């Protein structure tokens, strides 16, 4: 089988995680970073450095976009025009129209497009999805998804064109999980509090909260928090209740998941990096294997939800979304 050729764009923290995962999946990786860090990262990893975006894309099977959010649209469209498949770190865009353009362009060109929503690849969330889909929690589900993380990068902490702030960036994790578990979202009511200063004062936070109404009647709450201190660096939780029982997970617990009022079966981690699982699924799909657990429609749905959350937070009003908006 021919080795998969991946053009990795960016050389920051997430790019390093993705790079290690691609190499672990057996891909050959060429790196291009506009800030000039690609040569150093290539030397460290044994990958190849490219001198330009065009050079990185030439002959590649896939591009992995790990740059600030405001650059995703231009890079993705360049890759699609070159017939290169796209993996894009979340969010696909902080602008719904731009996300729609990317998805539409990929569909017209017959190019695969996969968003890197890494939390979907954590086993407790995959098991939760299976449990709810199978009816294991019964009807009338209510869920709460939280995500807390330390973000020292100045561009992610502020509601600018480069990031969109916590409502466009980090809130996407919970929004994507809620959409995956409960389906289409038809109403979003959100609230925003705070802003991380640069540098962040001790204890400063930014918090984004959204209540999502799903087409099937389920209700979910998504809470995202950026902290000013790196302990813990990341903490994720969920608590989901239906007529058949309740299931909870907290990444800080010694045991991975707690269950009450029901018997949903075993939960737990396989001990594998979510990035390794994610890139292995993407690599298999690019090689002609099965499609991964998320695709272009999921990328677009997540952007629509987070942009509705941003609109709701700034206006103080709930925002209605059409069921299964056109992709």
PDB file of C-alpha atoms in Angstrom:
ATOM      1  CA  UNK A   1       0.000   0.000   0.000  1.00  0.00           C
ATOM      2  CA  UNK A   2       1.319   3.448  -0.912  1.00  0.00           C
ATOM      3  CA  UNK A   3       2.309   5.630   2.026  1.00  0.00           C
ATOM      4  CA  UNK A   4      -0.136   8.435   2.776  1.00  0.00           C
ATOM      5  CA  UNK A   5       1.334  11.903   2.110  1.00  0.00           C
ATOM      6  CA  UNK A   6       0.145  14.571   4.564  1.00  0.00           C
ATOM      7  CA  UNK A   7       0.834  18.310   4.400  1.00  0.00           C
ATOM      8  CA  UNK A   8       0.737  19.651   7.959  1.00  0.00           C
ATOM      9  CA  UNK A   9       0.170  23.412   8.081  1.00  0.00           C
ATOM     10  CA  UNK A  10       1.306  25.012  11.329  1.00  0.00           C
ATOM     11  CA  UNK A  11       3.935  24.204  13.939  1.00  0.00           C
ATOM     12  CA  UNK A  12       2.245  25.038  17.237  1.00  0.00           C
ATOM     13  CA  UNK A  13       1.058  22.822  20.084  1.00  0.00           C
ATOM     14  CA  UNK A  14      -1.857  21.181  18.254  1.00  0.00           C
ATOM     15  CA  UNK A  15       0.278  20.694  15.140  1.00  0.00           C
ATOM     16  CA  UNK A  16       2.766  18.737  17.239  1.00  0.00           C
ATOM     17  CA  UNK A  17       0.014  16.481  18.601  1.00  0.00           C
ATOM     18  CA  UNK A  18      -1.300  15.896  15.090  1.00  0.00           C
ATOM     19  CA  UNK A  19       2.187  15.311  13.698  1.00  0.00           C
ATOM     20  CA  UNK A  20       2.969  12.570  16.205  1.00  0.00           C
ATOM     21  CA  UNK A  21      -0.374  10.925  15.467  1.00  0.00           C
ATOM     22  CA  UNK A  22       0.124  11.025  11.677  1.00  0.00           C
ATOM     23  CA  UNK A  23       3.588   9.532  12.019  1.00  0.00           C
ATOM     24  CA  UNK A  24       2.149   6.848  14.279  1.00  0.00           C
ATOM     25  CA  UNK A  25      -0.431   6.092  11.591  1.00  0.00           C
ATOM     26  CA  UNK A  26       2.395   5.512   9.097  1.00  0.00           C
ATOM     27  CA  UNK A  27       1.990   8.718   7.078  1.00  0.00           C
ATOM     28  CA  UNK A  28       4.792  10.703   5.489  1.00  0.00           C
ATOM     29  CA  UNK A  29       4.460  14.301   6.685  1.00  0.00           C
ATOM     30  CA  UNK A  30       5.705  17.556   5.186  1.00  0.00           C
ATOM     31  CA  UNK A  31       5.355  20.673   7.345  1.00  0.00           C
ATOM     32  CA  UNK A  32       4.796  24.284   6.371  1.00  0.00           C
ATOM     33  CA  UNK A  33       4.464  27.076   8.916  1.00  0.00           C
ATOM     34  CA  UNK A  34       4.238  30.697   7.866  1.00  0.00           C
ATOM     35  CA  UNK A  35       6.123  31.749  11.020  1.00  0.00           C
ATOM     36  CA  UNK A  36       9.224  29.827   9.939  1.00  0.00           C
ATOM     37  CA  UNK A  37       9.077  27.095  12.585  1.00  0.00           C
ATOM     38  CA  UNK A  38       8.558  24.229  10.144  1.00  0.00           C
ATOM     39  CA  UNK A  39      12.267  23.445   9.684  1.00  0.00           C
ATOM     40  CA  UNK A  40      12.837  23.075  13.415  1.00  0.00           C
ATOM     41  CA  UNK A  41       9.808  20.846  13.901  1.00  0.00           C
ATOM     42  CA  UNK A  42      10.767  18.748  10.880  1.00  0.00           C
ATOM     43  CA  UNK A  43      14.264  18.191  12.304  1.00  0.00           C
ATOM     44  CA  UNK A  44      12.851  17.173  15.673  1.00  0.00           C
ATOM     45  CA  UNK A  45      10.386  14.680  14.209  1.00  0.00           C
ATOM     46  CA  UNK A  46      12.074  13.347  11.099  1.00  0.00           C
ATOM     47  CA  UNK A  47       9.393  14.912   8.887  1.00  0.00           C
ATOM     48  CA  UNK A  48      10.096  17.118   5.849  1.00  0.00           C
ATOM     49  CA  UNK A  49       9.907  20.916   5.804  1.00  0.00           C
ATOM     50  CA  UNK A  50       8.214  22.715   2.903  1.00  0.00           C
ATOM     51  CA  UNK A  51       9.073  26.242   1.828  1.00  0.00           C
ATOM     52  CA  UNK A  52       5.545  27.335   0.921  1.00  0.00           C
ATOM     53  CA  UNK A  53       1.916  26.278   1.094  1.00  0.00           C
ATOM     54  CA  UNK A  54       1.970  25.357  -2.600  1.00  0.00           C
ATOM     55  CA  UNK A  55       5.050  23.181  -2.081  1.00  0.00           C
ATOM     56  CA  UNK A  56       3.423  21.473   0.911  1.00  0.00           C
ATOM     57  CA  UNK A  57       0.234  20.741  -1.069  1.00  0.00           C
ATOM     58  CA  UNK A  58       1.961  19.487  -4.220  1.00  0.00           C
ATOM     59  CA  UNK A  59       1.347  15.751  -4.471  1.00  0.00           C
ATOM     60  CA  UNK A  60      -0.208  15.495  -0.994  1.00  0.00           C
ATOM     61  CA  UNK A  61      -3.140  13.188  -0.290  1.00  0.00           C
ATOM     62  CA  UNK A  62      -4.352  15.311   2.600  1.00  0.00           C
ATOM     63  CA  UNK A  63      -3.677  18.619   4.291  1.00  0.00           C
ATOM     64  CA  UNK A  64      -3.997  19.007   8.063  1.00  0.00           C
ATOM     65  CA  UNK A  65      -4.732  22.639   8.944  1.00  0.00           C
ATOM     66  CA  UNK A  66      -3.416  23.507  12.428  1.00  0.00           C
ATOM     67  CA  UNK A  67      -3.263  27.292  12.139  1.00  0.00           C
ATOM     68  CA  UNK A  68      -5.295  30.088  13.804  1.00  0.00           C
ATOM     69  CA  UNK A  69      -8.983  29.890  12.956  1.00  0.00           C
ATOM     70  CA  UNK A  70      -9.027  33.001  10.782  1.00  0.00           C
ATOM     71  CA  UNK A  71      -6.662  31.323   8.289  1.00  0.00           C
ATOM     72  CA  UNK A  72      -8.644  28.095   7.821  1.00  0.00           C
ATOM     73  CA  UNK A  73     -10.878  29.313   4.983  1.00  0.00           C
ATOM     74  CA  UNK A  74      -8.062  30.379   2.659  1.00  0.00           C
ATOM     75  CA  UNK A  75      -5.920  27.283   3.279  1.00  0.00           C
ATOM     76  CA  UNK A  76      -8.840  24.855   2.962  1.00  0.00           C
ATOM     77  CA  UNK A  77     -10.001  26.358  -0.346  1.00  0.00           C
ATOM     78  CA  UNK A  78      -6.438  26.256  -1.704  1.00  0.00           C
ATOM     79  CA  UNK A  79      -6.167  22.581  -0.792  1.00  0.00           C
ATOM     80  CA  UNK A  80      -9.558  21.750  -2.284  1.00  0.00           C
ATOM     81  CA  UNK A  81      -8.644  23.565  -5.510  1.00  0.00           C
ATOM     82  CA  UNK A  82      -5.538  21.389  -5.667  1.00  0.00           C
ATOM     83  CA  UNK A  83      -7.622  18.227  -5.161  1.00  0.00           C
ATOM     84  CA  UNK A  84      -6.146  17.583  -1.730  1.00  0.00           C
ATOM     85  CA  UNK A  85      -8.278  16.109   1.053  1.00  0.00           C
ATOM     86  CA  UNK A  86      -8.734  18.310   4.133  1.00  0.00           C
ATOM     87  CA  UNK A  87      -8.408  17.723   7.847  1.00  0.00           C
ATOM     88  CA  UNK A  88      -9.029  20.949   9.767  1.00  0.00           C
ATOM     89  CA  UNK A  89      -8.504  21.665  13.437  1.00  0.00           C
ATOM     90  CA  UNK A  90     -11.653  22.987  15.048  1.00  0.00           C
ATOM     91  CA  UNK A  91     -13.486  25.164  14.359  1.00  0.00           C
ATOM     92  CA  UNK A  92     -13.677  24.914  10.588  1.00  0.00           C
ATOM     93  CA  UNK A  93     -14.341  28.657  10.678  1.00  0.00           C
ATOM     94  CA  UNK A  94     -15.696  31.242  13.091  1.00  0.00           C
ATOM     95  CA  UNK A  95     -17.994  32.421  10.293  1.00  0.00           C
ATOM     96  CA  UNK A  96     -20.935  30.296   9.149  1.00  0.00           C
ATOM     97  CA  UNK A  97     -20.789  31.511   5.537  1.00  0.00           C
ATOM     98  CA  UNK A  98     -17.102  30.651   5.298  1.00  0.00           C
ATOM     99  CA  UNK A  99     -17.756  27.179   6.719  1.00  0.00           C
ATOM    100  CA  UNK A 100     -20.559  26.673   4.188  1.00  0.00           C
ATOM    101  CA  UNK A 101     -18.223  27.740   1.361  1.00  0.00           C
ATOM    102  CA  UNK A 102     -15.583  25.226   2.443  1.00  0.00           C
ATOM    103  CA  UNK A 103     -18.081  22.371   2.731  1.00  0.00           C
ATOM    104  CA  UNK A 104     -19.720  23.217  -0.600  1.00  0.00           C
ATOM    105  CA  UNK A 105     -16.351  23.484  -2.370  1.00  0.00           C
ATOM    106  CA  UNK A 106     -15.245  20.104  -1.020  1.00  0.00           C
ATOM    107  CA  UNK A 107     -18.504  18.503  -2.142  1.00  0.00           C
ATOM    108  CA  UNK A 108     -18.216  19.958  -5.659  1.00  0.00           C
ATOM    109  CA  UNK A 109     -14.617  18.813  -5.974  1.00  0.00           C
ATOM    110  CA  UNK A 110     -15.290  15.361  -4.528  1.00  0.00           C
ATOM    111  CA  UNK A 111     -12.679  16.029  -1.837  1.00  0.00           C
ATOM    112  CA  UNK A 112     -12.901  14.484   1.628  1.00  0.00           C
ATOM    113  CA  UNK A 113     -13.276  16.999   4.477  1.00  0.00           C
ATOM    114  CA  UNK A 114     -12.859  15.964   8.112  1.00  0.00           C
ATOM    115  CA  UNK A 115     -12.942  18.293  11.138  1.00  0.00           C
ATOM    116  CA  UNK A 116     -10.539  17.500  13.967  1.00  0.00           C
ATOM    117  CA  UNK A 117     -13.024  17.411  16.845  1.00  0.00           C
ATOM    118  CA  UNK A 118     -10.701  15.333  19.015  1.00  0.00           C
ATOM    119  CA  UNK A 119     -12.940  14.840  22.070  1.00  0.00           C
ATOM    120  CA  UNK A 120     -15.284  12.659  19.972  1.00  0.00           C
ATOM    121  CA  UNK A 121     -12.513  10.099  19.913  1.00  0.00           C
ATOM    122  CA  UNK A 122     -12.375   9.645  23.703  1.00  0.00           C
ATOM    123  CA  UNK A 123     -13.914   6.250  24.545  1.00  0.00           C
ATOM    124  CA  UNK A 124     -16.391   7.501  27.202  1.00  0.00           C
ATOM    125  CA  UNK A 125     -18.040   9.790  24.633  1.00  0.00           C
ATOM    126  CA  UNK A 126     -18.132   7.080  21.986  1.00  0.00           C
ATOM    127  CA  UNK A 127     -19.759   4.761  24.522  1.00  0.00           C
ATOM    128  CA  UNK A 128     -22.249   7.482  25.517  1.00  0.00           C
ATOM    129  CA  UNK A 129     -23.204   7.932  21.872  1.00  0.00           C
ATOM    130  CA  UNK A 130     -23.784   4.195  21.496  1.00  0.00           C
ATOM    131  CA  UNK A 131     -25.793   4.059  24.719  1.00  0.00           C
ATOM    132  CA  UNK A 132     -28.155   6.903  23.798  1.00  0.00           C
ATOM    133  CA  UNK A 133     -28.516   5.726  20.175  1.00  0.00           C
ATOM    134  CA  UNK A 134     -29.468   2.239  21.330  1.00  0.00           C
ATOM    135  CA  UNK A 135     -32.122   3.555  23.735  1.00  0.00           C
ATOM    136  CA  UNK A 136     -30.161   2.440  26.772  1.00  0.00           C
ATOM    137  CA  UNK A 137     -31.038   5.597  28.708  1.00  0.00           C
ATOM    138  CA  UNK A 138     -34.660   5.602  27.648  1.00  0.00           C
ATOM    139  CA  UNK A 139     -36.484   8.747  26.540  1.00  0.00           C
ATOM    140  CA  UNK A 140     -36.571  12.381  27.618  1.00  0.00           C
ATOM    141  CA  UNK A 141     -32.817  12.836  27.789  1.00  0.00           C
ATOM    142  CA  UNK A 142     -31.174  15.805  29.476  1.00  0.00           C
ATOM    143  CA  UNK A 143     -27.401  16.268  29.248  1.00  0.00           C
ATOM    144  CA  UNK A 144     -24.640  18.495  30.545  1.00  0.00           C
ATOM    145  CA  UNK A 145     -21.215  18.689  28.880  1.00  0.00           C
ATOM    146  CA  UNK A 146     -18.340  20.683  30.364  1.00  0.00           C
ATOM    147  CA  UNK A 147     -14.848  21.446  29.106  1.00  0.00           C
ATOM    148  CA  UNK A 148     -12.207  23.398  31.048  1.00  0.00           C
ATOM    149  CA  UNK A 149      -8.711  24.096  29.782  1.00  0.00           C
ATOM    150  CA  UNK A 150      -5.716  26.363  30.245  1.00  0.00           C
ATOM    151  CA  UNK A 151      -5.096  28.500  27.169  1.00  0.00           C
ATOM    152  CA  UNK A 152      -1.887  30.549  27.272  1.00  0.00           C
ATOM    153  CA  UNK A 153      -2.118  31.462  23.569  1.00  0.00           C
ATOM    154  CA  UNK A 154      -3.176  35.131  23.339  1.00  0.00           C
ATOM    155  CA  UNK A 155      -5.143  34.744  20.100  1.00  0.00           C
ATOM    156  CA  UNK A 156      -7.528  32.122  21.496  1.00  0.00           C
ATOM    157  CA  UNK A 157      -8.593  34.080  24.533  1.00  0.00           C
ATOM    158  CA  UNK A 158     -10.177  37.045  22.824  1.00  0.00           C
ATOM    159  CA  UNK A 159     -13.212  37.447  20.587  1.00  0.00           C
ATOM    160  CA  UNK A 160     -11.276  38.510  17.490  1.00  0.00           C
ATOM    161  CA  UNK A 161     -11.337  37.495  13.849  1.00  0.00           C
ATOM    162  CA  UNK A 162      -8.470  35.070  14.525  1.00  0.00           C
ATOM    163  CA  UNK A 163     -10.381  33.006  17.078  1.00  0.00           C
ATOM    164  CA  UNK A 164     -13.905  34.217  17.735  1.00  0.00           C
ATOM    165  CA  UNK A 165     -13.354  33.720  21.455  1.00  0.00           C
ATOM    166  CA  UNK A 166     -14.526  30.924  23.699  1.00  0.00           C
ATOM    167  CA  UNK A 167     -18.017  30.738  22.169  1.00  0.00           C
ATOM    168  CA  UNK A 168     -16.595  29.972  18.711  1.00  0.00           C
ATOM    169  CA  UNK A 169     -13.585  27.968  19.806  1.00  0.00           C
ATOM    170  CA  UNK A 170     -13.773  25.902  22.984  1.00  0.00           C
ATOM    171  CA  UNK A 171     -17.568  25.757  23.266  1.00  0.00           C
ATOM    172  CA  UNK A 172     -17.458  23.766  20.035  1.00  0.00           C
ATOM    173  CA  UNK A 173     -16.293  20.645  21.905  1.00  0.00           C
ATOM    174  CA  UNK A 174     -19.476  20.395  23.941  1.00  0.00           C
ATOM    175  CA  UNK A 175     -21.680  21.567  21.063  1.00  0.00           C
ATOM    176  CA  UNK A 176     -20.279  18.863  18.794  1.00  0.00           C
ATOM    177  CA  UNK A 177     -20.734  16.177  21.440  1.00  0.00           C
ATOM    178  CA  UNK A 178     -24.294  17.268  22.197  1.00  0.00           C
ATOM    179  CA  UNK A 179     -25.108  17.250  18.474  1.00  0.00           C
ATOM    180  CA  UNK A 180     -23.528  13.805  18.062  1.00  0.00           C
ATOM    181  CA  UNK A 181     -25.363  12.315  21.033  1.00  0.00           C
ATOM    182  CA  UNK A 182     -28.776  14.013  20.746  1.00  0.00           C
ATOM    183  CA  UNK A 183     -28.989  15.101  17.092  1.00  0.00           C
ATOM    184  CA  UNK A 184     -29.990  18.336  15.374  1.00  0.00           C
ATOM    185  CA  UNK A 185     -30.147  21.519  17.443  1.00  0.00           C
ATOM    186  CA  UNK A 186     -33.115  23.830  16.798  1.00  0.00           C
ATOM    187  CA  UNK A 187     -32.647  26.484  19.497  1.00  0.00           C
ATOM    188  CA  UNK A 188     -29.616  28.009  21.223  1.00  0.00           C
ATOM    189  CA  UNK A 189     -29.604  30.306  24.237  1.00  0.00           C
ATOM    190  CA  UNK A 190     -26.124  31.312  25.401  1.00  0.00           C
ATOM    191  CA  UNK A 191     -24.271  33.493  27.890  1.00  0.00           C
ATOM    192  CA  UNK A 192     -20.709  34.830  27.904  1.00  0.00           C
ATOM    193  CA  UNK A 193     -18.712  35.992  30.921  1.00  0.00           C
ATOM    194  CA  UNK A 194     -15.226  37.502  31.134  1.00  0.00           C
ATOM    195  CA  UNK A 195     -12.209  37.706  28.892  1.00  0.00           C
ATOM    196  CA  UNK A 196      -8.684  36.444  29.346  1.00  0.00           C
ATOM    197  CA  UNK A 197      -6.324  39.388  29.420  1.00  0.00           C
ATOM    198  CA  UNK A 198      -2.833  39.241  27.954  1.00  0.00           C
ATOM    199  CA  UNK A 199      -1.010  38.237  30.059  1.00  0.00           C
ATOM    200  CA  UNK A 200      -3.787  36.620  32.060  1.00  0.00           C
ATOM    201  CA  UNK A 201      -3.974  37.714  35.713  1.00  0.00           C
ATOM    202  CA  UNK A 202      -4.005  34.948  38.303  1.00  0.00           C
ATOM    203  CA  UNK A 203      -7.428  33.303  38.409  1.00  0.00           C
ATOM    204  CA  UNK A 204      -8.870  35.096  35.358  1.00  0.00           C
ATOM    205  CA  UNK A 205     -11.358  33.075  33.318  1.00  0.00           C
ATOM    206  CA  UNK A 206     -13.601  33.263  30.309  1.00  0.00           C
ATOM    207  CA  UNK A 207     -16.792  31.230  30.470  1.00  0.00           C
ATOM    208  CA  UNK A 208     -19.231  30.354  27.715  1.00  0.00           C
ATOM    209  CA  UNK A 209     -22.527  28.611  28.498  1.00  0.00           C
ATOM    210  CA  UNK A 210     -25.199  27.472  26.043  1.00  0.00           C
ATOM    211  CA  UNK A 211     -28.505  25.668  26.465  1.00  0.00           C
ATOM    212  CA  UNK A 212     -29.360  23.656  23.354  1.00  0.00           C
ATOM    213  CA  UNK A 213     -32.820  22.411  22.416  1.00  0.00           C
ATOM    214  CA  UNK A 214     -32.651  19.402  20.103  1.00  0.00           C
ATOM    215  CA  UNK A 215     -35.165  18.440  17.435  1.00  0.00           C
ATOM    216  CA  UNK A 216     -36.003  15.217  19.281  1.00  0.00           C
ATOM    217  CA  UNK A 217     -36.924  17.108  22.464  1.00  0.00           C
ATOM    218  CA  UNK A 218     -33.673  16.516  24.340  1.00  0.00           C
ATOM    219  CA  UNK A 219     -32.126  19.429  26.218  1.00  0.00           C
ATOM    220  CA  UNK A 220     -28.396  19.853  26.715  1.00  0.00           C
ATOM    221  CA  UNK A 221     -26.256  22.401  28.506  1.00  0.00           C
ATOM    222  CA  UNK A 222     -22.729  23.088  27.332  1.00  0.00           C
ATOM    223  CA  UNK A 223     -20.269  24.871  29.631  1.00  0.00           C
ATOM    224  CA  UNK A 224     -16.765  25.893  28.533  1.00  0.00           C
ATOM    225  CA  UNK A 225     -14.160  27.565  30.723  1.00  0.00           C
ATOM    226  CA  UNK A 226     -10.714  28.944  29.954  1.00  0.00           C
ATOM    227  CA  UNK A 227      -8.551  29.111  33.038  1.00  0.00           C
ATOM    228  CA  UNK A 228      -5.569  31.319  33.799  1.00  0.00           C
ATOM    229  CA  UNK A 229      -3.650  28.502  35.493  1.00  0.00           C
ATOM    230  CA  UNK A 230      -2.555  25.185  33.945  1.00  0.00           C
ATOM    231  CA  UNK A 231      -3.903  22.841  36.646  1.00  0.00           C
ATOM    232  CA  UNK A 232      -5.554  20.761  35.426  1.00  0.00           C
ATOM    233  CA  UNK A 233      -4.582  21.501  31.820  1.00  0.00           C
ATOM    234  CA  UNK A 234      -7.824  19.919  30.553  1.00  0.00           C
ATOM    235  CA  UNK A 235     -10.895  18.622  32.368  1.00  0.00           C
ATOM    236  CA  UNK A 236     -13.956  17.204  30.600  1.00  0.00           C
ATOM    237  CA  UNK A 237     -17.201  15.908  32.063  1.00  0.00           C
ATOM    238  CA  UNK A 238     -20.672  14.795  31.065  1.00  0.00           C
ATOM    239  CA  UNK A 239     -23.847  13.951  32.960  1.00  0.00           C
ATOM    240  CA  UNK A 240     -26.733  12.544  30.924  1.00  0.00           C
ATOM    241  CA  UNK A 241     -30.118  11.420  32.274  1.00  0.00           C
ATOM    242  CA  UNK A 242     -33.075   9.702  30.621  1.00  0.00           C
ATOM    243  CA  UNK A 243     -36.067   7.704  31.766  1.00  0.00           C
ATOM    244  CA  UNK A 244     -33.884   4.596  31.833  1.00  0.00           C
ATOM    245  CA  UNK A 245     -31.037   5.873  33.977  1.00  0.00           C
ATOM    246  CA  UNK A 246     -28.146   8.271  34.401  1.00  0.00           C
ATOM    247  CA  UNK A 247     -24.532   8.118  33.267  1.00  0.00           C
ATOM    248  CA  UNK A 248     -21.706  10.443  34.301  1.00  0.00           C
ATOM    249  CA  UNK A 249     -18.053  10.912  33.454  1.00  0.00           C
ATOM    250  CA  UNK A 250     -15.318  13.182  34.805  1.00  0.00           C
ATOM    251  CA  UNK A 251     -11.765  12.993  33.489  1.00  0.00           C
ATOM    252  CA  UNK A 252     -10.513  13.806  37.012  1.00  0.00           C
ATOM    253  CA  UNK A 253     -12.004  10.659  38.522  1.00  0.00           C
ATOM    254  CA  UNK A 254      -9.756   7.632  39.100  1.00  0.00           C
ATOM    255  CA  UNK A 255     -12.506   5.533  37.520  1.00  0.00           C
ATOM    256  CA  UNK A 256     -13.631   6.920  34.194  1.00  0.00           C
ATOM    257  CA  UNK A 257     -17.430   6.743  34.357  1.00  0.00           C
ATOM    258  CA  UNK A 258     -20.064   6.358  37.064  1.00  0.00           C
ATOM    259  CA  UNK A 259     -23.496   4.931  36.384  1.00  0.00           C
ATOM    260  CA  UNK A 260     -26.728   5.035  38.398  1.00  0.00           C
ATOM    261  CA  UNK A 261     -30.272   3.695  37.969  1.00  0.00           C
ATOM    262  CA  UNK A 262     -29.485   1.441  35.072  1.00  0.00           C
ATOM    263  CA  UNK A 263     -26.978  -0.972  33.572  1.00  0.00           C
ATOM    264  CA  UNK A 264     -25.516   0.583  30.411  1.00  0.00           C
ATOM    265  CA  UNK A 265     -22.548  -1.792  30.338  1.00  0.00           C
ATOM    266  CA  UNK A 266     -18.838  -1.120  30.678  1.00  0.00           C
ATOM    267  CA  UNK A 267     -17.229   2.265  30.163  1.00  0.00           C
ATOM    268  CA  UNK A 268     -13.572   3.180  30.290  1.00  0.00           C
ATOM    269  CA  UNK A 269     -10.496   4.424  28.498  1.00  0.00           C
ATOM    270  CA  UNK A 270      -8.313   2.304  26.268  1.00  0.00           C
ATOM    271  CA  UNK A 271      -5.357   4.424  27.374  1.00  0.00           C
ATOM    272  CA  UNK A 272      -4.726   5.670  23.840  1.00  0.00           C
ATOM    273  CA  UNK A 273      -4.336   9.293  22.773  1.00  0.00           C
ATOM    274  CA  UNK A 274      -7.471  10.718  21.149  1.00  0.00           C
ATOM    275  CA  UNK A 275      -5.206  12.214  18.478  1.00  0.00           C
ATOM    276  CA  UNK A 276      -3.817   8.763  17.629  1.00  0.00           C
ATOM    277  CA  UNK A 277      -7.311   7.314  17.245  1.00  0.00           C
ATOM    278  CA  UNK A 278      -8.496  10.342  15.268  1.00  0.00           C
ATOM    279  CA  UNK A 279      -5.659  10.397  12.738  1.00  0.00           C
ATOM    280  CA  UNK A 280      -5.769   6.629  12.317  1.00  0.00           C
ATOM    281  CA  UNK A 281      -9.444   6.844  11.332  1.00  0.00           C
ATOM    282  CA  UNK A 282      -8.732   9.724   8.957  1.00  0.00           C
ATOM    283  CA  UNK A 283      -5.744   7.909   7.433  1.00  0.00           C
ATOM    284  CA  UNK A 284      -7.842   4.790   6.848  1.00  0.00           C
ATOM    285  CA  UNK A 285     -10.530   6.859   5.107  1.00  0.00           C
ATOM    286  CA  UNK A 286      -8.017   8.625   2.855  1.00  0.00           C
ATOM    287  CA  UNK A 287      -6.650   5.196   1.946  1.00  0.00           C
ATOM    288  CA  UNK A 288     -10.117   4.076   0.796  1.00  0.00           C
ATOM    289  CA  UNK A 289     -11.276   2.499   4.048  1.00  0.00           C
ATOM    290  CA  UNK A 290     -14.388   3.214   6.120  1.00  0.00           C
ATOM    291  CA  UNK A 291     -15.454   6.772   6.812  1.00  0.00           C
ATOM    292  CA  UNK A 292     -14.516   8.162  10.252  1.00  0.00           C
ATOM    293  CA  UNK A 293     -17.054   8.950  12.925  1.00  0.00           C
ATOM    294  CA  UNK A 294     -17.473  12.550  11.765  1.00  0.00           C
ATOM    295  CA  UNK A 295     -17.317  14.486   8.534  1.00  0.00           C
ATOM    296  CA  UNK A 296     -18.135  17.717   6.736  1.00  0.00           C
ATOM    297  CA  UNK A 297     -21.752  17.896   7.923  1.00  0.00           C
ATOM    298  CA  UNK A 298     -20.585  17.642  11.527  1.00  0.00           C
ATOM    299  CA  UNK A 299     -18.061  20.445  10.996  1.00  0.00           C
ATOM    300  CA  UNK A 300     -20.773  22.696   9.592  1.00  0.00           C
ATOM    301  CA  UNK A 301     -23.320  21.801  12.285  1.00  0.00           C
ATOM    302  CA  UNK A 302     -20.828  22.666  15.020  1.00  0.00           C
ATOM    303  CA  UNK A 303     -20.039  26.048  13.460  1.00  0.00           C
ATOM    304  CA  UNK A 304     -23.733  26.852  13.092  1.00  0.00           C
ATOM    305  CA  UNK A 305     -24.362  26.019  16.754  1.00  0.00           C
ATOM    306  CA  UNK A 306     -21.412  28.018  18.078  1.00  0.00           C
ATOM    307  CA  UNK A 307     -22.191  31.021  15.885  1.00  0.00           C
ATOM    308  CA  UNK A 308     -25.785  30.900  17.091  1.00  0.00           C
ATOM    309  CA  UNK A 309     -24.390  30.798  20.643  1.00  0.00           C
ATOM    310  CA  UNK A 310     -22.270  33.878  19.956  1.00  0.00           C
ATOM    311  CA  UNK A 311     -25.260  35.735  18.501  1.00  0.00           C
ATOM    312  CA  UNK A 312     -27.414  34.745  21.458  1.00  0.00           C
ATOM    313  CA  UNK A 313     -24.803  35.825  23.999  1.00  0.00           C
ATOM    314  CA  UNK A 314     -24.287  39.229  22.373  1.00  0.00           C
ATOM    315  CA  UNK A 315     -28.004  39.947  21.872  1.00  0.00           C
ATOM    316  CA  UNK A 316     -29.436  38.279  24.978  1.00  0.00           C
ATOM    317  CA  UNK A 317     -31.987  36.417  22.857  1.00  0.00           C
ATOM    318  CA  UNK A 318     -32.363  32.755  21.938  1.00  0.00           C
ATOM    319  CA  UNK A 319     -31.515  31.883  18.326  1.00  0.00           C
ATOM    320  CA  UNK A 320     -33.559  29.428  16.266  1.00  0.00           C
ATOM    321  CA  UNK A 321     -31.843  27.041  13.842  1.00  0.00           C
ATOM    322  CA  UNK A 322     -33.480  25.073  11.006  1.00  0.00           C
ATOM    323  CA  UNK A 323     -33.531  21.298  11.395  1.00  0.00           C
ATOM    324  CA  UNK A 324     -30.728  19.733   9.345  1.00  0.00           C
ATOM    325  CA  UNK A 325     -29.680  23.009   7.702  1.00  0.00           C
ATOM    326  CA  UNK A 326     -28.477  22.610   4.130  1.00  0.00           C
ATOM    327  CA  UNK A 327     -24.887  21.406   3.914  1.00  0.00           C
TER     328      UNK A 327
END
